[in-house]
Each structure stands twice: as structure tokens, then as C-alpha cells.
mmCIF file of C-alpha atoms and ligand atoms in Angstrom:
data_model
loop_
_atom_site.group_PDB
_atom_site.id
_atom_site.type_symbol
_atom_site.label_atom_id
_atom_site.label_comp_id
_atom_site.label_asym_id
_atom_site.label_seq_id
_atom_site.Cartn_x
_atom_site.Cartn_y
_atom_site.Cartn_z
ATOM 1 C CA UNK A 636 31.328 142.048 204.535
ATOM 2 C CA UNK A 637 31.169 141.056 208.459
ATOM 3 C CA UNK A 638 33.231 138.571 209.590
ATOM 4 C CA UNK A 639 32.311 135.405 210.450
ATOM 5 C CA UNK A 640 35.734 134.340 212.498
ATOM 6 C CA UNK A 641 38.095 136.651 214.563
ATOM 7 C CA UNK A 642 40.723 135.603 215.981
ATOM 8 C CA UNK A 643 43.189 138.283 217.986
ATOM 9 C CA UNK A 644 46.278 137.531 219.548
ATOM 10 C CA UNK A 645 45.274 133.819 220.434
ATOM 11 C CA UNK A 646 48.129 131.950 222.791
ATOM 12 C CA UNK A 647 47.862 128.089 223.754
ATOM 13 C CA UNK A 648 50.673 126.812 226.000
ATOM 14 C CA UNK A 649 50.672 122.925 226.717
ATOM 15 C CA UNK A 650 52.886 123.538 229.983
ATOM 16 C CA UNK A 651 56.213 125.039 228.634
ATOM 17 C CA UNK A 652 55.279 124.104 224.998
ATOM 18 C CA UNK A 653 53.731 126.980 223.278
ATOM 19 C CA UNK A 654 51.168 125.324 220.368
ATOM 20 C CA UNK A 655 49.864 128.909 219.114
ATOM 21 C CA UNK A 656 52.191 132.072 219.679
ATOM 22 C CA UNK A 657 49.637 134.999 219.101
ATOM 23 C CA UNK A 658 48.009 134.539 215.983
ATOM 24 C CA UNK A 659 45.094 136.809 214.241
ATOM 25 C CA UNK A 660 43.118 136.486 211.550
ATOM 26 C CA UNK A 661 39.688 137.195 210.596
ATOM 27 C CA UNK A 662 37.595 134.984 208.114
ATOM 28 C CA UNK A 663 34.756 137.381 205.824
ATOM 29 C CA UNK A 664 31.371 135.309 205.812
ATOM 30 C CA UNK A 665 30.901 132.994 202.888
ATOM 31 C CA UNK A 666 34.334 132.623 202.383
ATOM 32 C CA UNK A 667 37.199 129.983 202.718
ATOM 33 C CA UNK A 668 40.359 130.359 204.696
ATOM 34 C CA UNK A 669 43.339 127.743 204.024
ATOM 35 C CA UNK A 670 45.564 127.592 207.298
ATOM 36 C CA UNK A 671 48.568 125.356 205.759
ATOM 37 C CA UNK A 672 51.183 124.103 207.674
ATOM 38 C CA UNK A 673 53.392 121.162 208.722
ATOM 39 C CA UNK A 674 52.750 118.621 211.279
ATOM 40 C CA UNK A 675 53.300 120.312 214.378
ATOM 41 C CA UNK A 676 52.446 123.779 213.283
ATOM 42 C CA UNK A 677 49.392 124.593 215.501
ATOM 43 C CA UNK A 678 46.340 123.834 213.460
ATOM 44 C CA UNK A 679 44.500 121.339 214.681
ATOM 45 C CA UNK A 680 44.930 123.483 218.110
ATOM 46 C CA UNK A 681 43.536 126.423 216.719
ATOM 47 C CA UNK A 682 40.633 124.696 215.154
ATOM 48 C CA UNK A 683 40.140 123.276 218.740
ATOM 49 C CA UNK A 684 39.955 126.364 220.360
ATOM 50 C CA UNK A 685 37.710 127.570 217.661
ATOM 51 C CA UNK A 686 35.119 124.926 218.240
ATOM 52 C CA UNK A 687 35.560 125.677 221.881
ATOM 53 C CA UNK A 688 37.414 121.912 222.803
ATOM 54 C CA UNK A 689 40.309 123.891 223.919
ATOM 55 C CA UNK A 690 40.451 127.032 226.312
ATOM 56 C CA UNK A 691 42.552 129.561 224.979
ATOM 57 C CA UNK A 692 45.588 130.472 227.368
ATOM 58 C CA UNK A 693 45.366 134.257 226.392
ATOM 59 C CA UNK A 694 44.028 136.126 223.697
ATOM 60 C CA UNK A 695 40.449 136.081 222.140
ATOM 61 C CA UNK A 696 38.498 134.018 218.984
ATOM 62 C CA UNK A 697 34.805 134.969 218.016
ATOM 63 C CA UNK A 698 32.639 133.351 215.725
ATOM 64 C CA UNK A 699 29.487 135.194 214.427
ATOM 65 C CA UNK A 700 30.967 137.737 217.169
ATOM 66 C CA UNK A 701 30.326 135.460 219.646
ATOM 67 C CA UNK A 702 33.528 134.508 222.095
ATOM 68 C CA UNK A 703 34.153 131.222 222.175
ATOM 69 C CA UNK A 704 35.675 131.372 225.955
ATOM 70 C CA UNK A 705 32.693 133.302 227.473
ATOM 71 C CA UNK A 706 29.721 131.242 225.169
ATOM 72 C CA UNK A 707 30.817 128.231 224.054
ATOM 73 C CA UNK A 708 27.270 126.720 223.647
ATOM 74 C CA UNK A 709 25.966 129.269 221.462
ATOM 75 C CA UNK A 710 28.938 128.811 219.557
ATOM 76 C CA UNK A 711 28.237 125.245 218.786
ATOM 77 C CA UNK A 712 24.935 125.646 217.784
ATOM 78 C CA UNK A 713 26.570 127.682 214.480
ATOM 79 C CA UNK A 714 28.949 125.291 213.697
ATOM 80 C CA UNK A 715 29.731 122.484 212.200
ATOM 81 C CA UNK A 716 33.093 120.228 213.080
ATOM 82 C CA UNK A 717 35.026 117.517 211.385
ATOM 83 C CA UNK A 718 38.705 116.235 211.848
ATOM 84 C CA UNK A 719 40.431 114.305 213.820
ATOM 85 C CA UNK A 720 37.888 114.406 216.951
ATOM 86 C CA UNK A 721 34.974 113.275 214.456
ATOM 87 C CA UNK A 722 32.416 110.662 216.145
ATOM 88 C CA UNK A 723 31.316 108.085 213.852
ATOM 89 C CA UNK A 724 30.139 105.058 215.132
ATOM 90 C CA UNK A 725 32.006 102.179 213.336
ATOM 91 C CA UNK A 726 28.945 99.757 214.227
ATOM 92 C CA UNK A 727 25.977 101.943 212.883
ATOM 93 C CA UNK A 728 25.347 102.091 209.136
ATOM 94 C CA UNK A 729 25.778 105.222 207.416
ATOM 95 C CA UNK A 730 22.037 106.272 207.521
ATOM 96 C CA UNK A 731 21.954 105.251 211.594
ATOM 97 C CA UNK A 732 25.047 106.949 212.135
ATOM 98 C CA UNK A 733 23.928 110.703 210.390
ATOM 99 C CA UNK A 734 20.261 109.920 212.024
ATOM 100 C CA UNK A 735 21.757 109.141 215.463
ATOM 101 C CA UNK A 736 23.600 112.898 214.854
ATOM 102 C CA UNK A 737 19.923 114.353 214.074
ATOM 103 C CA UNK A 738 18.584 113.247 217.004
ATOM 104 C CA UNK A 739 21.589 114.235 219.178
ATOM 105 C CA UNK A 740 21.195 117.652 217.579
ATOM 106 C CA UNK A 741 17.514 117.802 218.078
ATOM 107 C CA UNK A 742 15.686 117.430 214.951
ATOM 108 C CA UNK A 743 12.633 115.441 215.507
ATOM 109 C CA UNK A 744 12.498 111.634 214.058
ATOM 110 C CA UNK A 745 11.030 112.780 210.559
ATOM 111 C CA UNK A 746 13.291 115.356 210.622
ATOM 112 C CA UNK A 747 16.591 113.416 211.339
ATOM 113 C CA UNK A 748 15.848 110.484 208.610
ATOM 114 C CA UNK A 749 14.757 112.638 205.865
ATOM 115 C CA UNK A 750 17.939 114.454 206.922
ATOM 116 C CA UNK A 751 20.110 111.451 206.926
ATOM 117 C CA UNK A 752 18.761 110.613 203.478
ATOM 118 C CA UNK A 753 19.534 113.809 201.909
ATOM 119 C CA UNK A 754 23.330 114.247 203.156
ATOM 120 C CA UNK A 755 23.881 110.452 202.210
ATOM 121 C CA UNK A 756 22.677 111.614 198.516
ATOM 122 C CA UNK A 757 24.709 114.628 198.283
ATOM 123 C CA UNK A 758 27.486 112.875 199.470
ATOM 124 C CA UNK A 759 27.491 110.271 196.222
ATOM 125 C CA UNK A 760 26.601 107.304 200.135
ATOM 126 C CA UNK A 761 23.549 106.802 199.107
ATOM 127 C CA UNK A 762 24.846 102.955 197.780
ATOM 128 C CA UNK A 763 26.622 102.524 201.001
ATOM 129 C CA UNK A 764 23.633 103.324 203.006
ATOM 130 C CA UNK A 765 22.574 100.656 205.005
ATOM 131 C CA UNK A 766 26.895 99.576 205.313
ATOM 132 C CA UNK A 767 28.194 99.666 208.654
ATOM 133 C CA UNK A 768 30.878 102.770 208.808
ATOM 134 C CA UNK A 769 33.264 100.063 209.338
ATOM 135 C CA UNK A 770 33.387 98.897 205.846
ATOM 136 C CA UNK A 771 33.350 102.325 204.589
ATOM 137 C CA UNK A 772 37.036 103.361 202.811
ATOM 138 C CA UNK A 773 38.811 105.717 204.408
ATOM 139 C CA UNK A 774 37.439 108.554 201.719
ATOM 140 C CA UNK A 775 33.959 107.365 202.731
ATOM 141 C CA UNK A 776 34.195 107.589 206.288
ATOM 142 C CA UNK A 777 35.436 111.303 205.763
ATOM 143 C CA UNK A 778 32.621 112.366 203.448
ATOM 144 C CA UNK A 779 30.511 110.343 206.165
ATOM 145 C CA UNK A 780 32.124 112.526 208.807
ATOM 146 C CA UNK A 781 31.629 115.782 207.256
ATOM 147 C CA UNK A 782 27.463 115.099 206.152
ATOM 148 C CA UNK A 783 27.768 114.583 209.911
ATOM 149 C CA UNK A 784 28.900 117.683 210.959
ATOM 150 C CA UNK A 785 26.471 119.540 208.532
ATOM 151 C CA UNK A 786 23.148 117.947 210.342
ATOM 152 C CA UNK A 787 22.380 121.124 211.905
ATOM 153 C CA UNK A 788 22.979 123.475 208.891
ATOM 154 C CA UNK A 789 25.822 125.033 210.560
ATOM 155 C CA UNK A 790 26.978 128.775 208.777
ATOM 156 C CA UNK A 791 30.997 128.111 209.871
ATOM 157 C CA UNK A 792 32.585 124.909 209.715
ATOM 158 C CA UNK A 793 36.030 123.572 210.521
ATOM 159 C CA UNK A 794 37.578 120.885 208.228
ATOM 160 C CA UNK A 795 40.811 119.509 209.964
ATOM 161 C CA UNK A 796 42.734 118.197 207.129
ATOM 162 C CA UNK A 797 39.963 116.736 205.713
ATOM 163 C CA UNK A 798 42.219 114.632 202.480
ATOM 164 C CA UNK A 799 45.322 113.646 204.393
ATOM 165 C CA UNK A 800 45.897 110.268 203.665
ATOM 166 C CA UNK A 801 43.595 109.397 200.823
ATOM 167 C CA UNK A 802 43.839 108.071 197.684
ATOM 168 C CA UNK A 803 44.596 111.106 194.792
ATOM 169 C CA UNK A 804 40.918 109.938 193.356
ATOM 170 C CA UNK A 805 39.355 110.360 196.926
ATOM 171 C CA UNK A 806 40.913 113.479 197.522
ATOM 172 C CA UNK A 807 39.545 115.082 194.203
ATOM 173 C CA UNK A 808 35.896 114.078 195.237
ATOM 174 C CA UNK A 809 35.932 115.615 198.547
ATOM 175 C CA UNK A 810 37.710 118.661 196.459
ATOM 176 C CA UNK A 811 34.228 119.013 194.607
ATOM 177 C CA UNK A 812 31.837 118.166 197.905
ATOM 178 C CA UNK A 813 33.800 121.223 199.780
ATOM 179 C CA UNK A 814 32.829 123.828 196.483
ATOM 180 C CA UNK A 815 29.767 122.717 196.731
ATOM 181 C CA UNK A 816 29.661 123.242 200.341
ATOM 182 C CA UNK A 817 30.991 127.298 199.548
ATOM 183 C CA UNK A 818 28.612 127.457 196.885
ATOM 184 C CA UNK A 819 26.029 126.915 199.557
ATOM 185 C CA UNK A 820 27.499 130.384 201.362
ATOM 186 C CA UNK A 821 29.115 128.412 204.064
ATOM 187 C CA UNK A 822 32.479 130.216 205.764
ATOM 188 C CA UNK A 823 34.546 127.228 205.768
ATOM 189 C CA UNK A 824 38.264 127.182 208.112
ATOM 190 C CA UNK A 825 40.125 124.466 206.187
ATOM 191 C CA UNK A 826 43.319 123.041 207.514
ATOM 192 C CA UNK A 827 45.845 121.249 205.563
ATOM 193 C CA UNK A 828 49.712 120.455 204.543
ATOM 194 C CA UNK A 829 49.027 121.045 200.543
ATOM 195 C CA UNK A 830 49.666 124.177 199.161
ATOM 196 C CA UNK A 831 47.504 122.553 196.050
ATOM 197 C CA UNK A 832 44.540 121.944 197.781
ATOM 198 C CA UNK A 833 44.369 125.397 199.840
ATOM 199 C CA UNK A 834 45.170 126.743 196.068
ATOM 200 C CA UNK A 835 42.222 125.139 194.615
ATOM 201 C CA UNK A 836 39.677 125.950 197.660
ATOM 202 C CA UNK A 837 40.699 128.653 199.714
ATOM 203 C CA UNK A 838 39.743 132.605 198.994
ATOM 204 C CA UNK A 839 43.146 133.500 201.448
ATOM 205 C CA UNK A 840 45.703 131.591 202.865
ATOM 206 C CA UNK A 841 47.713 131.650 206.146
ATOM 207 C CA UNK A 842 50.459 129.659 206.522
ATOM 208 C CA UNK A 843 51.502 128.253 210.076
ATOM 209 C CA UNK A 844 54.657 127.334 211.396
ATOM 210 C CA UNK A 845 55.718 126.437 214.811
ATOM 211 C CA UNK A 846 52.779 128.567 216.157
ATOM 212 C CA UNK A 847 53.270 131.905 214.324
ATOM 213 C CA UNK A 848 51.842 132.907 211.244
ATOM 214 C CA UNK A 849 54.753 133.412 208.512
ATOM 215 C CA UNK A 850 52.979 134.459 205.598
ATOM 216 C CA UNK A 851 49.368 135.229 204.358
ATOM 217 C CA UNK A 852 47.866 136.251 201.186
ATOM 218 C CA UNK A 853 45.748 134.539 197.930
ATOM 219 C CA UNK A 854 47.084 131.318 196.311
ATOM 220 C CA UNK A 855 47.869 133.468 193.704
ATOM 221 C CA UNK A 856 50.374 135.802 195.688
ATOM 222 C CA UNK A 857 51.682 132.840 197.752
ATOM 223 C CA UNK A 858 52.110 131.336 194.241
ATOM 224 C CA UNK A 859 54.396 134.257 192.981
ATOM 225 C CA UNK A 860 56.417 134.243 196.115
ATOM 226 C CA UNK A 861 57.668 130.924 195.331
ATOM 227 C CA UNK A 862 57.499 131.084 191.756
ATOM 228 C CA UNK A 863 54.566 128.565 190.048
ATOM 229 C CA UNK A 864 54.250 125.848 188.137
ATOM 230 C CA UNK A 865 57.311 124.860 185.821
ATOM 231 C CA UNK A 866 57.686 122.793 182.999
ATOM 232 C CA UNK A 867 61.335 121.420 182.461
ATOM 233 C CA UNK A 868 62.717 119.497 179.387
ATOM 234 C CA UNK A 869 66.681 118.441 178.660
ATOM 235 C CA UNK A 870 67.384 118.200 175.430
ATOM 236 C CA UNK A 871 69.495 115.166 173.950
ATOM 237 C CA UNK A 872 71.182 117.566 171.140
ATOM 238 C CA UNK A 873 72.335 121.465 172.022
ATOM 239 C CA UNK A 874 72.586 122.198 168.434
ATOM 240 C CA UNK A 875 68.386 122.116 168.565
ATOM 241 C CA UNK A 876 67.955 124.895 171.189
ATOM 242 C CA UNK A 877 67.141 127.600 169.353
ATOM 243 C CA UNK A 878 64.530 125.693 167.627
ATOM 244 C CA UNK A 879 63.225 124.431 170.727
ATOM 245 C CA UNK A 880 62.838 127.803 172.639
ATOM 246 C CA UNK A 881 60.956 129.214 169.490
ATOM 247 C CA UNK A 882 58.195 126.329 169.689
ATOM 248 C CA UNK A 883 58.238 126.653 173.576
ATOM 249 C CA UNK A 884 58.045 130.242 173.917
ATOM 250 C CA UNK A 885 54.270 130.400 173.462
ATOM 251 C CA UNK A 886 53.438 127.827 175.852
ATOM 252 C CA UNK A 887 55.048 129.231 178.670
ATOM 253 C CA UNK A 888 53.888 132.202 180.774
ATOM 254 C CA UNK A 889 57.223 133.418 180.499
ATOM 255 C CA UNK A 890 60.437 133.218 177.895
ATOM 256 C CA UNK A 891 62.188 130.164 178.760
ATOM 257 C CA UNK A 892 65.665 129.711 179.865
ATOM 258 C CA UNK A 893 68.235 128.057 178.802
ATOM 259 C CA UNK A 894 71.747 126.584 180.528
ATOM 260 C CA UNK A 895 74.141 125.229 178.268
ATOM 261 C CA UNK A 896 76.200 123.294 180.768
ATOM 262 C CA UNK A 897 72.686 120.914 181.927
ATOM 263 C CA UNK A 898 70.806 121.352 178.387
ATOM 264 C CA UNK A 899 67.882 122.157 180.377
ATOM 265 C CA UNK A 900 65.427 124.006 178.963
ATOM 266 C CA UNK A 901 62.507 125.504 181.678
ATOM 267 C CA UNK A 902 59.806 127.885 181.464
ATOM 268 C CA UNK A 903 56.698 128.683 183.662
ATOM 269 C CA UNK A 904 53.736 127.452 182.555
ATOM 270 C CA UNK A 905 49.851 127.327 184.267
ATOM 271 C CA UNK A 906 47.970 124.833 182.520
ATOM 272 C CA UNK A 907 50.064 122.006 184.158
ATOM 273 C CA UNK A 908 49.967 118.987 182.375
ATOM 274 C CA UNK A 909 47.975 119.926 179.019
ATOM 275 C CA UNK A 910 51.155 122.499 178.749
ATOM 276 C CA UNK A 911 53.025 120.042 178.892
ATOM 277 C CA UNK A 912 51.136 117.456 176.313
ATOM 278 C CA UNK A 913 51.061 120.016 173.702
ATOM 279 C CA UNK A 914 55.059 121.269 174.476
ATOM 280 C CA UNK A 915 55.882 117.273 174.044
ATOM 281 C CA UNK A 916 53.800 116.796 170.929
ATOM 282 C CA UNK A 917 55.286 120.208 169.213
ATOM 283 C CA UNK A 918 58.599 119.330 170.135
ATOM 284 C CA UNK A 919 57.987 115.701 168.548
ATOM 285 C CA UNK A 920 56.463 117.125 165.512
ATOM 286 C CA UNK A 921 59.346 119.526 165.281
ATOM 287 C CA UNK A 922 62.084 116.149 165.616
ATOM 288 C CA UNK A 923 63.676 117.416 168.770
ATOM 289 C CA UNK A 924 64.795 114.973 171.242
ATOM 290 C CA UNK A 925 64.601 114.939 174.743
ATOM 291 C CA UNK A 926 66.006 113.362 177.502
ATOM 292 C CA UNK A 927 64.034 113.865 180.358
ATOM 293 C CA UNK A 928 60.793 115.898 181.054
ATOM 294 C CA UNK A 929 59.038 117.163 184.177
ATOM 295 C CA UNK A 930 55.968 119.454 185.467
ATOM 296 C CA UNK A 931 57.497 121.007 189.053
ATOM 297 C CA UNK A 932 54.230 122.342 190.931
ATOM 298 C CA UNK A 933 55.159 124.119 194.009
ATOM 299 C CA UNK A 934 54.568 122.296 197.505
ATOM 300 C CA UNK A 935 54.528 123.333 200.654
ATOM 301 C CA UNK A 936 58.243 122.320 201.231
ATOM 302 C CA UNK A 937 59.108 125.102 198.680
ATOM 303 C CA UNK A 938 56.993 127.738 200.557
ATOM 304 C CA UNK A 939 58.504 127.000 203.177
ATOM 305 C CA UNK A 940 62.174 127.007 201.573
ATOM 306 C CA UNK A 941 61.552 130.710 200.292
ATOM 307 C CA UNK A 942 59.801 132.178 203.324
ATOM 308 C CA UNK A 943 61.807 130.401 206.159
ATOM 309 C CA UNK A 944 64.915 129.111 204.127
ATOM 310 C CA UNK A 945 64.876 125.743 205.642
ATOM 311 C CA UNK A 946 62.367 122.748 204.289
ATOM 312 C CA UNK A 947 58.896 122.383 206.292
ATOM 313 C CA UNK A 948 59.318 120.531 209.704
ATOM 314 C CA UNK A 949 57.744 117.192 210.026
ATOM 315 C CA UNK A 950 57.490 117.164 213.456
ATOM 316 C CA UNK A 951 56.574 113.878 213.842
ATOM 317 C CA UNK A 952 59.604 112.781 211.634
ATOM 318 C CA UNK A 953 61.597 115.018 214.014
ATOM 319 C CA UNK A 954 60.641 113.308 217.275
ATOM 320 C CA UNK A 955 61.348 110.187 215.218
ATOM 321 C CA UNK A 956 64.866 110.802 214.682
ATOM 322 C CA UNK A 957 65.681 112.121 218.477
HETATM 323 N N1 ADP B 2422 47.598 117.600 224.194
HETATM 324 C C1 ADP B 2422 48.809 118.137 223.963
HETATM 325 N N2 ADP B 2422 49.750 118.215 224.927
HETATM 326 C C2 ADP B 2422 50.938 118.782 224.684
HETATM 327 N N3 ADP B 2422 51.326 119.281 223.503
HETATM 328 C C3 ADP B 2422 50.446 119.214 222.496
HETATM 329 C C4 ADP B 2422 49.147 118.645 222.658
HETATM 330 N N4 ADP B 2422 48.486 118.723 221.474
HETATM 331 C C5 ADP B 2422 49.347 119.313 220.620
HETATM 332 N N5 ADP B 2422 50.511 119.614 221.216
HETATM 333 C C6 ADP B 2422 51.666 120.303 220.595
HETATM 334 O O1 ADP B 2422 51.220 121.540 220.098
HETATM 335 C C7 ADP B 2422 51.826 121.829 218.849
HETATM 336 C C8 ADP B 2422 50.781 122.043 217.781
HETATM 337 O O2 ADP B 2422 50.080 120.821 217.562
HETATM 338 P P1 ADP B 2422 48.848 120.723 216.588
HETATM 339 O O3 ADP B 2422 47.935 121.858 216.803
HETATM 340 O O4 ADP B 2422 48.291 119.352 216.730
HETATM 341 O O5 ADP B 2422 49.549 120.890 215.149
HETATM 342 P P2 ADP B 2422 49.008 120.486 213.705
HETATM 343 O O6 ADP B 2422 47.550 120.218 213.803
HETATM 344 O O7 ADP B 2422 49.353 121.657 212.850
HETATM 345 O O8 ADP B 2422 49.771 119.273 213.302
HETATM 346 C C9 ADP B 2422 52.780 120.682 218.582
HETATM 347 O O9 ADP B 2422 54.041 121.043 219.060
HETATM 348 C C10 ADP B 2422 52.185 119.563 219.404
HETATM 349 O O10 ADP B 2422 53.184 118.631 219.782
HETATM 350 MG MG1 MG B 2423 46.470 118.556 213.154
#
């Protein structure tokens, strides 16, 4: 399969600040690359550079095998960009706004409103239509933003933490609008800080800190590194453990363990919360008592605890506390 992103060796210094300390990483066509990371961690830069906003200070990214320093137009014409640089108009209406993006990119009149009609359908806008982007919520104006940067039917594009900040609903939606996008055969570079969200979309995984890549594999392998999901139960009466690990046991992935001093009981487990409906209802069914419950999914805090040994660096919550 040919690539459809290559990145080697790719350096960005912002005067003595170094954004991106030599990073590589190739993206197969058709496929989806997570780049997680913390605030701070370089991602928004390398996207930049990658949609040719941003010279590179050394090093080299091609997309479609084109380099992005020597052709940056011919770049652009393959893909498509959203994030934090997106243009929507506040005052145009959701149709005007995607038309006004047709027209920019070309299409003729016809072209751009039947265009504009069929991105504000796929993207469930089509009742917000004739709103001003203004009044859009903030999941609207993102889905607004990415039909956007789809006008021109681009073969790569760049989402730049495209569910930070909304709403768990929101965030679920856009969830299915990006599969549907890699259904389509789009490669798609997706930023973001959740470790659940590159899980769910992303064919391989990189994950960013301060500028160097620390780690890179599936979900899956990521995943094992820091050890799963986990469902954890104390019980309110010892004498019932035995009971309890023999209803548990084939729930879990995994045997679960005991410690007498806590009377916590925990196991690995992958359905997430169904596992843990059906361990609550067996237990209940069985008469054992519990005192607390809870479904542990790892984060990108504990990534970053097991590959670095110290919790993911909020930058901004760094600079915050200087
Ligand atoms: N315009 C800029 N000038 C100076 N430093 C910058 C600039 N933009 C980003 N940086 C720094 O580069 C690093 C990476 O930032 P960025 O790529 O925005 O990270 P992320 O998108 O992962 O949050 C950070 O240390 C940030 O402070
Ligand atoms: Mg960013």
C-alpha cells in the first residue's frame, strides 16, 4: 500500500523553543493515524507544517509524495483542513458559508450549491441550514467546519482535535461522521488528547510528547502496555469472596484478584459497562454486597504514567502555575 503521508526527521524551532524534535512517520492511504498527546506536545505544529502553514526548520513531510516545502500549492489542492485555523464565517448561514468555500475552491455556482446541500445533509445541518454559524453549538460549528474542508473532495485530511471541548453526545456524532469519512477511503491525520477516541478511530497510533514521539503502535498494543479496561468492586463482607470470584471469573478477560486488606475485588474486562451490568446483577442475584463499584478505562494520563513515569503535561496548566 503507498503512502499517502511521510514524514522524516521533521524539526520546528520557535526561536530557542523546539515544537517538533525529529519526528517520522508515514500514514498508508485509506487509513487513519491518531497522533495523541498533551497540550503542548507538538501536534497542532505538525499538522501545520503538513498543510504547508508552517515551514519546516529541517527535515522533510510529503503528501501523495509531494513535499510540502518545495510545492505547497499542489499540496493543497489534495487536502482537506480543519482545526483550530478553520474559517467559518459567523455571519453567513451554514449553506452560504460551505457555498462561499465552493466558490473559493472553484466549483462553478451549480456546482458549489448542490455541493453545499449535500455536505449539510450528510452532516445531520440540513435543519440548521439557512442559521447563521453564529447560532450553531459548538458541535455544529465543528461538523460545519469539517463539510467545509471536504468541498474539494480532498484524499488526506487533517482533523486538529476535532471533539475537544464538546458535549459527550456531540463528541459521539462526530465519532460516526469521521467512519464514515474512512469508509469513503479517505487517509485521515487525526489529532487528539483521548486515548478513547484515537482507540475507536485510528488504524495506528503515535503518541507525542514534548516534540518526540514516545511510543507507537495499534490501540490494541498501546492498550496492553498500560493494561485495559478494569472493572473493580469492594465487597461489604470477606467471608463472600470466594463466591464472588466464581460468578466474576467468566466476565472478566482475566481471573480476578483479590486483596484481603482493601476487599477489592478487580478483573479486566472489554465490554465496559454491559460487563459491568451483568457482574452487578449476578452478584445481586447471588446476595453479595458491595460497597463501591467502578469501570477504570485507561486515559491518556495512564499512558503516559507507564511510558514516561510521570502524568501527561498540561502545558497550559504548567505556564499557569509559574
Ligand atoms: N507561534 C508559536 N510561537 C512560539 N512557540 C509556539 C508557537 N506555537 C506553538 N508553540 C510551542 O510549540 C510547542 C508545541 O505546540 P503545539 O504544536 O501547539 O502543541 P499541541 O497542538 O500538541 O498542543 C509548545 O511548546 C508551544 O508552546
Ligand atoms: Mg493543538
Amino acid at each position: 500500500m503507498a503512502n499517502a503521508i511521510e514524514v522524516e526527521n521533521l524539526v520546528l524551532e520557535y526561536g530557542k523553543n523546539t515544537a517538533l524534535n525529529g519526528i517520522s512517520f508515514s500514514v498508508p492511504e485509506g487509513t487513519v493515524l491518531g497522533v495523541l498527546g498533551p497540550n503542548g506536545a507538538g501536534k497542532t505544529t505538525a499538522v501545520r507544517i503538513l498543510a504547508t502553514l508552517l515551514k519546516a526548520t529541517s527535515g522533510s513531510a510529503r503528501v501523495h509524495g509531494i513535499d510540502v516545502g518545495d510545492n505547497p500549492n499542489e499540496v493543497r489542492n489534495t487536502i482537506g483542513l480543519t482545526g483550530q485555523f478553520a474559517a467559518v464565517d459567523e455571519y453567513l448561514t451554514g449553506y452560504e458559508n460551505l457555498e462561499m468555500v465552493g466558490r473559493l475552491f472553484g466549483l462553478k455556482k451549480a456546482e458549489a450549491k448542490t455541493r453545499a446541500d449535500q455536505l449539510l445533509a450528510r452532516f445531520d445541518l440540513e435543519y440548521a441550514r439557512d442559521r447563521t454559524a453564529k447560532q450553531y453549538s459548538g458541535g455544529m460549528r465543528r461538523r460545519l467546519d469539517i463539510a467545509a474542508s471536504l468541498i474539494g473532495r480532498p484524499k488526506v485530511v487533517f482533523l486538529d482535535e476535532p471533539t475537544t471541548g464538546l458535549d459527550p453526545r456531540s463528541r459521539m456524532a462526530m465519532w460516526d461522521f469521521i467512519s464514515d469519512l474512512v469508509k469513503d477511503g479517505t487517509t485521515i491525520l487525526l489529532t487528539t488528547q483521548y486515548l478513547e477516541e484515537a482507540d475507536r478511530l485510528a488504524d495506528r497510533i503515535i503518541v507525542l510528547d514534548k516534540g518526540s514521539i514516545i511510543a507507537e503502535g495499534t490501540a490494541d498494543q498501546l492498550k496492553a502496555q498500560v493494561g485495559g479496561e478494569r472493572l473493580e468492586f469492594v465487597l461489604t463482607d470477606a467471608s463472600q469472596k470466594d463466591r464472588a470470584l466464581e460468578i466474576l471469573t467468566p466476565i472478566g478477560l482475566d481471573a480476578p484478584s483479590y486483596d484481603a486488606q482493601t476487599r477489592r475485588l478487580g478483573m479486566p474486562v472489554s465490554g465496559g459497562a454491559d460487563d459491568l451490568t451483568t457482574a452487578l446483577v449476578a452478584l445481586k442475584e447471588a446476595d453479595i454486597h458491595v460497597v463501591d463499584v467502578g469501570l477504570r478505562r485507561p486515559n491518556l494520563d495512564d499512558v503516559f504514567l507507564t511510558l514516561t513515569g510521570r502524568a501527561a503535561e498540561d502545558e497550559q496548566a504548567v505556564e499557569e502555575e509559574k
